[in-house]
Tab-separated table of C-alpha atoms and ligand atoms in Angstrom:
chain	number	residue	atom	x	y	z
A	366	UNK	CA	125.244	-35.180	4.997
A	367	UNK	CA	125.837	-32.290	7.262
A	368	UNK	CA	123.139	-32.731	10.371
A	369	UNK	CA	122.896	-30.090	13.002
A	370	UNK	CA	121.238	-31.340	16.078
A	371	UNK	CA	119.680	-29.067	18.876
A	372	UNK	CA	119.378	-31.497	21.880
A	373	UNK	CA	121.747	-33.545	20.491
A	374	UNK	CA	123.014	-34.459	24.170
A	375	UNK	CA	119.279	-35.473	25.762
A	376	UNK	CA	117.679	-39.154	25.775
A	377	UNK	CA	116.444	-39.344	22.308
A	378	UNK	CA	118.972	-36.879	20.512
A	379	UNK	CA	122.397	-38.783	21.809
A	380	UNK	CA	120.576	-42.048	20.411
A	381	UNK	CA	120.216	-40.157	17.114
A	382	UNK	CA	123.530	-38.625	17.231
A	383	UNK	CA	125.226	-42.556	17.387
A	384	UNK	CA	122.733	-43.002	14.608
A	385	UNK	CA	123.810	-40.773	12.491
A	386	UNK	CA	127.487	-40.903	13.062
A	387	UNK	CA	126.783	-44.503	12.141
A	388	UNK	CA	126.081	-44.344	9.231
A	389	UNK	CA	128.457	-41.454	7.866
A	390	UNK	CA	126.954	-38.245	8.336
A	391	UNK	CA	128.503	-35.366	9.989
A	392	UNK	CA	126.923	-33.972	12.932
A	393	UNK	CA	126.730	-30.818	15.319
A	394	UNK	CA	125.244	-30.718	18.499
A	395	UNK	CA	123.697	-27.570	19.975
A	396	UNK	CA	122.772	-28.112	23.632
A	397	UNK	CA	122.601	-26.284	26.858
A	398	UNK	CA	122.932	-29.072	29.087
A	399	UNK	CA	120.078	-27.763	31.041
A	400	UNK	CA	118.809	-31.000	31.091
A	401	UNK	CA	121.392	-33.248	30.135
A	402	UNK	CA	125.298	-34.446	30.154
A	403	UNK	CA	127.950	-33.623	27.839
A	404	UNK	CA	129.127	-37.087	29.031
A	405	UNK	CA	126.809	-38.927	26.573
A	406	UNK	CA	128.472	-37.412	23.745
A	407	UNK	CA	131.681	-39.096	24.913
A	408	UNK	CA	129.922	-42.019	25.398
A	409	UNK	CA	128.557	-41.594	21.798
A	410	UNK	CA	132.015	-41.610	20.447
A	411	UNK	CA	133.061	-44.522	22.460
A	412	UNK	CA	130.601	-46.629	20.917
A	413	UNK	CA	131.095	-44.749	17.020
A	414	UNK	CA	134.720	-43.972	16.931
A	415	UNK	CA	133.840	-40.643	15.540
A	416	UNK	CA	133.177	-37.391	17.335
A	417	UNK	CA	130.098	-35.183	17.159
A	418	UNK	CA	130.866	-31.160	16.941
A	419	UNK	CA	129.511	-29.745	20.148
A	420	UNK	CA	128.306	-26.214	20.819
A	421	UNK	CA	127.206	-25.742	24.160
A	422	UNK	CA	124.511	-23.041	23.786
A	423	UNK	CA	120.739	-21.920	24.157
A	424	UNK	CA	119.622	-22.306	20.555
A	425	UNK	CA	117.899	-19.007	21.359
A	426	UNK	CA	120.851	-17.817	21.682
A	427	UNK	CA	121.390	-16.074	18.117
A	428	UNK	CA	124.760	-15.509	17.694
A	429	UNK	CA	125.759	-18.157	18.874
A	430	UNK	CA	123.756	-20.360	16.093
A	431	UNK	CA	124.577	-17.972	13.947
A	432	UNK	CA	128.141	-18.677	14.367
A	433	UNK	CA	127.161	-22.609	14.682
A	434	UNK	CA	125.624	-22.688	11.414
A	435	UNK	CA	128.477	-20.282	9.520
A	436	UNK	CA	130.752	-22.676	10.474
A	437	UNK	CA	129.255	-26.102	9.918
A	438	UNK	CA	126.996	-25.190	7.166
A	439	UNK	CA	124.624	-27.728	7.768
A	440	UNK	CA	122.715	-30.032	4.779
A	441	UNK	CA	119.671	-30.250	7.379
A	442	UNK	CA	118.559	-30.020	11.214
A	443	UNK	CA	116.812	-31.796	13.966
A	444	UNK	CA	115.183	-30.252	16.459
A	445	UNK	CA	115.167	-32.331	19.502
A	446	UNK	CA	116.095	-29.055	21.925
A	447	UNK	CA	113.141	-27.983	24.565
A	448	UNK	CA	111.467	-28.324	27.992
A	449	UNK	CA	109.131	-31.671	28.183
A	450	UNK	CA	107.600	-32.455	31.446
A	451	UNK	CA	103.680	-31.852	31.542
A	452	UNK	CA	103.675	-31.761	35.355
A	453	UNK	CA	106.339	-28.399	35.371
A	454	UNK	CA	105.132	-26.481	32.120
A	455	UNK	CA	101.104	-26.119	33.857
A	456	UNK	CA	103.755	-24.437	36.982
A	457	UNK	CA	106.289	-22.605	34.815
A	458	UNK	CA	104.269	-21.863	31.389
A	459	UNK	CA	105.959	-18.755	30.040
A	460	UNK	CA	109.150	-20.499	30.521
A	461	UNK	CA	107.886	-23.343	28.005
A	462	UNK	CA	106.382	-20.934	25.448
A	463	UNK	CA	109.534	-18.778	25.424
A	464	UNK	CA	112.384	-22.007	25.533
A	465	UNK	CA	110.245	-24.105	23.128
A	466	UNK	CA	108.880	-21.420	21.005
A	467	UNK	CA	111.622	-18.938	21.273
A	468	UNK	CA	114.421	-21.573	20.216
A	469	UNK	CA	112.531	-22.697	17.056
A	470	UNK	CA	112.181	-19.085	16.019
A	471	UNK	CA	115.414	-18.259	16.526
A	472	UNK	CA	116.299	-22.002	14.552
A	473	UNK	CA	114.300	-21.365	11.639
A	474	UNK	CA	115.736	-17.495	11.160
A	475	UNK	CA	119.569	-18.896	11.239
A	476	UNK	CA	118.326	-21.462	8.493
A	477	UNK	CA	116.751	-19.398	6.261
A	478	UNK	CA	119.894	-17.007	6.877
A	479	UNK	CA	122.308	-19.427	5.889
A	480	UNK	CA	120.084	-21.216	3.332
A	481	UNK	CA	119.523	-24.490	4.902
A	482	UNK	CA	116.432	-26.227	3.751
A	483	UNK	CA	115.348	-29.203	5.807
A	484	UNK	CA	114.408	-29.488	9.098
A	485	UNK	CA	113.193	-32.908	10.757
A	486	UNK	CA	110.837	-31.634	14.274
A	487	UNK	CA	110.404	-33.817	17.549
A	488	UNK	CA	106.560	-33.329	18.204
A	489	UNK	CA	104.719	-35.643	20.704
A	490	UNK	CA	101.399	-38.091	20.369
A	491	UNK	CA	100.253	-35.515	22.897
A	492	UNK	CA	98.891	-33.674	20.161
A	493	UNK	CA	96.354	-35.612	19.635
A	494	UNK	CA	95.249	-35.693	23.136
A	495	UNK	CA	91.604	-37.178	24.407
A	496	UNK	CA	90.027	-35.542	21.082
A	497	UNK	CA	89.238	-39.115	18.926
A	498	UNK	CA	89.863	-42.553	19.879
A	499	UNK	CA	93.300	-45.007	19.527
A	500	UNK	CA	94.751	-46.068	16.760
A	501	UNK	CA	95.910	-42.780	16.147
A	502	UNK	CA	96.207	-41.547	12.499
A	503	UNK	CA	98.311	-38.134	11.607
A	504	UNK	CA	95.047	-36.902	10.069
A	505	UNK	CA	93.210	-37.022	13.522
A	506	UNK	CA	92.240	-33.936	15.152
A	507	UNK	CA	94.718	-32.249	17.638
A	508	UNK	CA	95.490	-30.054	20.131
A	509	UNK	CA	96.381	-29.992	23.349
A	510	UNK	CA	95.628	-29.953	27.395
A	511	UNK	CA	98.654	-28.478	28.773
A	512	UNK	CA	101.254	-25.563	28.240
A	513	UNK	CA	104.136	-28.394	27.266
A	514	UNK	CA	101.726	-29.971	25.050
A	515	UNK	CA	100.382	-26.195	23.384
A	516	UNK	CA	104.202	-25.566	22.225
A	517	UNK	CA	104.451	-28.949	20.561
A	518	UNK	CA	101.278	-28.210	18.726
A	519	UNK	CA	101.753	-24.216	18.517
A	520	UNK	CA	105.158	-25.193	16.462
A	521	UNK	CA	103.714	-27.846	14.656
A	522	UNK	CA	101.390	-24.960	13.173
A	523	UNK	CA	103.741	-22.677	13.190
A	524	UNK	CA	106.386	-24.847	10.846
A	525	UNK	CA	103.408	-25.123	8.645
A	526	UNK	CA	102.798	-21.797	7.900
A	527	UNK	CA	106.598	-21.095	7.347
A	528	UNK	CA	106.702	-24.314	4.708
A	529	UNK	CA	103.714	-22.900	3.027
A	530	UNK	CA	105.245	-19.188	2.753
A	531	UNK	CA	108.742	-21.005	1.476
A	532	UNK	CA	108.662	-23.691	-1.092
A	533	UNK	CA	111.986	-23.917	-0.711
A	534	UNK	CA	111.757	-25.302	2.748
A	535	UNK	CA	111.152	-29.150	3.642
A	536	UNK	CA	109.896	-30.036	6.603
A	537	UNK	CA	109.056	-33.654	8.440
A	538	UNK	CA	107.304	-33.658	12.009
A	539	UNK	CA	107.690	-36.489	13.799
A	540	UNK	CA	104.813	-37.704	16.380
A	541	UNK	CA	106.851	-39.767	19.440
A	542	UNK	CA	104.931	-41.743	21.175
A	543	UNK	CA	106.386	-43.139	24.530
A	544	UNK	CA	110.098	-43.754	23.835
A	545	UNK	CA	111.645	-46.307	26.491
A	546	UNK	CA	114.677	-47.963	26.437
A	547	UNK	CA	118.523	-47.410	25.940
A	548	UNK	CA	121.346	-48.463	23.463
A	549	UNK	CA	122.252	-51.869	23.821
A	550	UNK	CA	125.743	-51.306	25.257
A	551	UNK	CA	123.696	-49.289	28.461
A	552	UNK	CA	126.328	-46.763	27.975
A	553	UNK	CA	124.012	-44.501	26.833
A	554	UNK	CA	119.878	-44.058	28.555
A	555	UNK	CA	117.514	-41.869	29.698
A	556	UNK	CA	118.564	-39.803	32.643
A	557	UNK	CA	116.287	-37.800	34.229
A	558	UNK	CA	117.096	-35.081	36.894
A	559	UNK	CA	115.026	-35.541	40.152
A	560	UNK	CA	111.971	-37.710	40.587
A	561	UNK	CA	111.349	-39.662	36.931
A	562	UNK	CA	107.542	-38.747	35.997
A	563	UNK	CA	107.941	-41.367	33.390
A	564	UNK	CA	106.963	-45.086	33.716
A	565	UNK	CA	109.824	-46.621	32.654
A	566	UNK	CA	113.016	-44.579	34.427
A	567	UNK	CA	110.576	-45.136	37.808
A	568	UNK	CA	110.456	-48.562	37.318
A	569	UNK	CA	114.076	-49.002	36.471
A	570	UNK	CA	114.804	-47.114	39.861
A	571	UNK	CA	112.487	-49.134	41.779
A	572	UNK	CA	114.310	-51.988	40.472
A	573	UNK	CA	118.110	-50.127	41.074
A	574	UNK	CA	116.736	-50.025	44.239
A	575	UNK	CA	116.859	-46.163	44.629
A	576	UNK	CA	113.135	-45.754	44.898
A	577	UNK	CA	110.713	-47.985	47.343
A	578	UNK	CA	107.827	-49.106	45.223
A	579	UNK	CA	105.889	-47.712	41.887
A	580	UNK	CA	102.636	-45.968	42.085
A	581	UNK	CA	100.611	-47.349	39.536
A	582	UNK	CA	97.953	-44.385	38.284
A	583	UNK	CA	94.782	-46.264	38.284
A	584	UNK	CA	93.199	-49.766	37.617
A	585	UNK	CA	90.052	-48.825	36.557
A	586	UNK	CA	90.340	-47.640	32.931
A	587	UNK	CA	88.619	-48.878	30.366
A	588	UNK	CA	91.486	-51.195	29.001
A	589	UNK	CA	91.814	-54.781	29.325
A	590	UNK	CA	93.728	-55.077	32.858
A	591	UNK	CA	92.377	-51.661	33.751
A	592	UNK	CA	95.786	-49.685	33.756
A	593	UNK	CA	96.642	-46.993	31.064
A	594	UNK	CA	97.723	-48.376	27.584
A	595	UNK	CA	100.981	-46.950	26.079
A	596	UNK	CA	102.454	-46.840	22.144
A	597	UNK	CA	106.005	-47.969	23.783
A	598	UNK	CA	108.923	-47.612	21.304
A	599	UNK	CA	112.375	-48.281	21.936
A	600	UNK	CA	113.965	-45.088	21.386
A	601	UNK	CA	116.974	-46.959	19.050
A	602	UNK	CA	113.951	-47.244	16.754
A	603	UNK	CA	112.957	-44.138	17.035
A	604	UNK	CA	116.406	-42.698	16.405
A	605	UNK	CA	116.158	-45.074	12.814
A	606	UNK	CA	112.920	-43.119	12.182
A	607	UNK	CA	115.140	-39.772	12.183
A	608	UNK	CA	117.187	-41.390	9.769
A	609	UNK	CA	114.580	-42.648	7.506
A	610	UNK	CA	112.960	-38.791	7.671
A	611	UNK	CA	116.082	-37.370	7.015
A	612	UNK	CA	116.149	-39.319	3.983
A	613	UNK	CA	112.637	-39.061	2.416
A	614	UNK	CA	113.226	-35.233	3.054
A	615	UNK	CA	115.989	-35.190	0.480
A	616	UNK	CA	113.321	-36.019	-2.240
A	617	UNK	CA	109.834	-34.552	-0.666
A	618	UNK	CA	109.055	-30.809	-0.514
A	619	UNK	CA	106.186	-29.264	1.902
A	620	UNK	CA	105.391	-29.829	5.225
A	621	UNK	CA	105.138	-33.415	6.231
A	622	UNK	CA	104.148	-35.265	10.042
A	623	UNK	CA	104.788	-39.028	10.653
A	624	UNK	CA	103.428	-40.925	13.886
A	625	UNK	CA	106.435	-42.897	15.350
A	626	UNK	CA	105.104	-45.556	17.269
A	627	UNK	CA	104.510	-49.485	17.122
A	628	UNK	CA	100.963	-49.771	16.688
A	629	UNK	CA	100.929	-52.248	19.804
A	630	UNK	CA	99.006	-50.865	23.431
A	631	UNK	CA	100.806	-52.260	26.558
A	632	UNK	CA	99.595	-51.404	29.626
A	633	UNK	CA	101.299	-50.394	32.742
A	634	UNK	CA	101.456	-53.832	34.435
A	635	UNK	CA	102.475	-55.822	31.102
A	636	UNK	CA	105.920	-53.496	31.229
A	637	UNK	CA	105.847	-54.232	34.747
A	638	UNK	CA	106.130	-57.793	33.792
A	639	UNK	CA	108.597	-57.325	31.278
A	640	UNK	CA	110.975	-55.484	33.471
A	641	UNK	CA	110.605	-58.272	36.210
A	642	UNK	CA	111.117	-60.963	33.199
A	643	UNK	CA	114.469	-58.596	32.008
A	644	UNK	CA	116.034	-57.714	35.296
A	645	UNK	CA	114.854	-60.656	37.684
A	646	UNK	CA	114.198	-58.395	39.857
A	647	UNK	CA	110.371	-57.900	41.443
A	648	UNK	CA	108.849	-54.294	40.655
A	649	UNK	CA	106.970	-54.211	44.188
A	650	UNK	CA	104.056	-51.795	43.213
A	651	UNK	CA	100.670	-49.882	44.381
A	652	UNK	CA	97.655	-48.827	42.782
A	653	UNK	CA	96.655	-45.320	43.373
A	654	UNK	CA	94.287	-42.828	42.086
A	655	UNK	CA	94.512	-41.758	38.375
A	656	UNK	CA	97.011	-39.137	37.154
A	657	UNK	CA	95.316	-35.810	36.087
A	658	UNK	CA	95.445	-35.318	32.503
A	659	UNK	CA	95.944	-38.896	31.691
A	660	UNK	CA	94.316	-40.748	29.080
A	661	UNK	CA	93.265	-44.079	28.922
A	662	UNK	CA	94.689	-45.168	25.747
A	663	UNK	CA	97.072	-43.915	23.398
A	664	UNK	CA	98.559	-45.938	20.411
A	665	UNK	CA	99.781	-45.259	17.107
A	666	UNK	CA	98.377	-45.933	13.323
A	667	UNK	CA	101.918	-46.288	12.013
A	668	UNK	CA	100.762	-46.847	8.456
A	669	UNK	CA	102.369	-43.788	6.659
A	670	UNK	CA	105.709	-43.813	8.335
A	671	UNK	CA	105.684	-47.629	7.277
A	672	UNK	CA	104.966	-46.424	4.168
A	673	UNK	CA	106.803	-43.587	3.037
A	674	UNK	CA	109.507	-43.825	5.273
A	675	UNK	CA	110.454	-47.574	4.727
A	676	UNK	CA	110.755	-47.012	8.408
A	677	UNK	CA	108.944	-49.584	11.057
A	678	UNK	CA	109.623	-50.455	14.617
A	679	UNK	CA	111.591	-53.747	15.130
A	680	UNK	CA	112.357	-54.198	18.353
A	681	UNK	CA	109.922	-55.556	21.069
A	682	UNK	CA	108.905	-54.294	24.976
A	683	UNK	CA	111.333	-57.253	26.384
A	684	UNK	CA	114.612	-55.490	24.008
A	685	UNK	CA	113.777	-52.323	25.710
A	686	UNK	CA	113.133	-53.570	29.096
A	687	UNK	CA	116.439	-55.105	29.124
A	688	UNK	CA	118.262	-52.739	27.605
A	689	UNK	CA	116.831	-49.969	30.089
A	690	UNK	CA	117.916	-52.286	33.061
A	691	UNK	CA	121.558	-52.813	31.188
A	692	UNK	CA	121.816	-49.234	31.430
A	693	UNK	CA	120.281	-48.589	35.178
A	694	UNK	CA	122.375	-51.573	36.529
A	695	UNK	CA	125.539	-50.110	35.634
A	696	UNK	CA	124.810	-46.738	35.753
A	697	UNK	CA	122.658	-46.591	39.215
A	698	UNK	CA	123.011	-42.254	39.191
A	699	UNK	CA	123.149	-42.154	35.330
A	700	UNK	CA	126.111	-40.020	34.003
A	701	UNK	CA	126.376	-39.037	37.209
A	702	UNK	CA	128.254	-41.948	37.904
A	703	UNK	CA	131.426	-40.730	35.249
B	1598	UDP	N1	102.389	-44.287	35.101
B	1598	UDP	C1	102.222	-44.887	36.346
B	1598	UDP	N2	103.115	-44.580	37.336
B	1598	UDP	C2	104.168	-43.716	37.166
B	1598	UDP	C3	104.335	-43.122	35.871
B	1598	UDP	C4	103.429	-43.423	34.871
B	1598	UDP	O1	101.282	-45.663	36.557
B	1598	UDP	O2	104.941	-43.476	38.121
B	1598	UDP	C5	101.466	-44.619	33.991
B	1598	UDP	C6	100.671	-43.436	33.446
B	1598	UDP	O3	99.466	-43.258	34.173
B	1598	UDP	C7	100.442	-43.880	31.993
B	1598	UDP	C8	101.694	-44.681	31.658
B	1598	UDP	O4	102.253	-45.085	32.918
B	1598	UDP	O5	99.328	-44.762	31.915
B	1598	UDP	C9	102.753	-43.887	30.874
B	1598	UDP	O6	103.029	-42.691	31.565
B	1598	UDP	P1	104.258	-41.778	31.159
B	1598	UDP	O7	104.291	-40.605	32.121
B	1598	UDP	O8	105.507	-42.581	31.062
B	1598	UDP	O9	103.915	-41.276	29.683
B	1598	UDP	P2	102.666	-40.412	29.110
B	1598	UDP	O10	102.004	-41.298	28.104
B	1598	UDP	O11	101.767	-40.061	30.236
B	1598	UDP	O12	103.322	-39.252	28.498
């Protein structure tokens, strides 16, 4: 099928994108680059053989979907496109609500316009926040404790209420939990700009040697080594789970949200381990005082993806730690480095 893909350049959309070239679908990417490189989409067709479309645009930016979906005529989208770090949306919230809000309005009136029905969404375990306890089930209450996490949640609601008011419309939200990892080859990975507020990409630096030591956020939760537990999933599962969406889409109707995690809890100093185990190297580390906002736990009930999509996670904490050092090792400044 035809599969246009806001964000298509980022961490978890160029995974998808190889994904879906893969296995014979056509794809478009819509992306800014605001927070990513056009370089992974080469990348992506060094590892496929096949080239992605590529729009570099806003997907606010009307006309220029407009003219992106005229011209591709897409079968269905996924929405990866929008602003994620926690930290930066409680300093720069109207810029979240009108990037992440505004680019999904502006999404679902070019599909509607051009009479394209499905629409797979990248929504966050952050929804369900510190409201009920782990394992997490998509019928648990939500919400959210910061402006990043409000837009995930505000959309979620929002895609609801435009499923309900079109029958015609099919719609499958997809609950990340903490995606790590990198392809296999490490020609594509996660590249953040700046400081890396994320476990993993700090821990790969540490071990690329680019930052001194890891600041571990606490020892005294209540989990079984006293550092946060994680849902960790390797983000080339994750991109199967868009597949597996895409695909139950094409025979569902309605509004439907899948967790996509492991089930498993690992906590900061088991992927600590890990990465030592994968890269050889040791993660020199201190404990300091908790993050604000941070829960204790946080782990998926992946039951219903499991279920209806024929979808689990396969591969472990050691794949991902290995792969994420593949890709840090020979990419030290990420596609920087091209
Ligand atoms: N964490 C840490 N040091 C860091 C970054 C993260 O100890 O430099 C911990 C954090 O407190 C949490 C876990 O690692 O327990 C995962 O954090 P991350 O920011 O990657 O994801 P989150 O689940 O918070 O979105």
């Amino acid at each position: 099928m035809r599969v246009l893909v806001t964000g298509g350049a980022g961490y978890i959309g160029s995974h998808t994108t190889l994904a879906l070239l893969e296995a014979g679908h056509d794809v478009l990417v819509v992306d800014d680059l605001s927070n990513s490189s056009e370089e992974s989409l080469r990348r992506v067709t060094e590892l496929t053989g096949r080239t992605p479309g590529f729009v570099k645009a806003n997907v606010r930016d009307e006309a220029a979907l407009d003219a992106a979906f005229a011209g591709f005529t897409p079968d269905a989208v996924i929405h990866f496109a929008g602003w994620k770090a926690v930290g930066e949306s409680t300093q720069i919230p109207l810029t979240y609500y009108r990037e992440n809000l505004g680019s999904t309005f502006t999404l679902l009136e070019a599909m509607a316009k051009h009479g394209c029905h499905r629409i797979v969404f990248s929504s966050s375990a952050t929804v369900y926040g510190d409201m009920s306890e782990p394992p997490f089930t998509e019928d648990a209450p939500t919400g959210a404790t910061n402006p990043y996490g409000r837009t995930k949640h505000m959309i979620e609601q929002i895609l609801q209420d435009v499923a309900a008011a079109d029958p015609s419309l099919t719609v499958g939200v997809l609950r990340y939990f903490n995606p790590i990892g990198a392809h296999e080859s490490g020609r594509i990975g996660e590249d953040p700009k700046g400081i890396p507020n994320n476990l993993l990409p700090f821990v790969a630096q540490v071990a690329a040697g680019r930052r001194e030591k890891l600041m571990i956020f606490g020892d005294d939760y209540p989990t079984p080594d006293g550092t946060g537990t994680r849902d960790y999933i390797h983000v080339v599962d994750l991109a199967a789970g868009h597949l597996a969406a895409l695909g139950k889409l094409a025979e569902a109707s309605g509004y439907h949200v899948w967790n996509l995690g492991t089930g498993n809890p690992t906590s900061v100093l088991d992927i600590v381990k890990a990465f030592e185990k994968a890269s050889g190297i040791t993660i020199p580390y201190q404990i300091v005082a908790r993050r604000p906002g941070d829960v204790a736990s946080s782990y998926a009930d992946p039951t219903k993806a499991n279920a209806e999509l024929g979808w689990s996670a396969r591969l472990t904490i050691d794949d991902a730690c290995a792969d994420a050092y593949r890709w840090q090792s020979s990419n030290p400044n990420g596609f920087a480095d091209a």
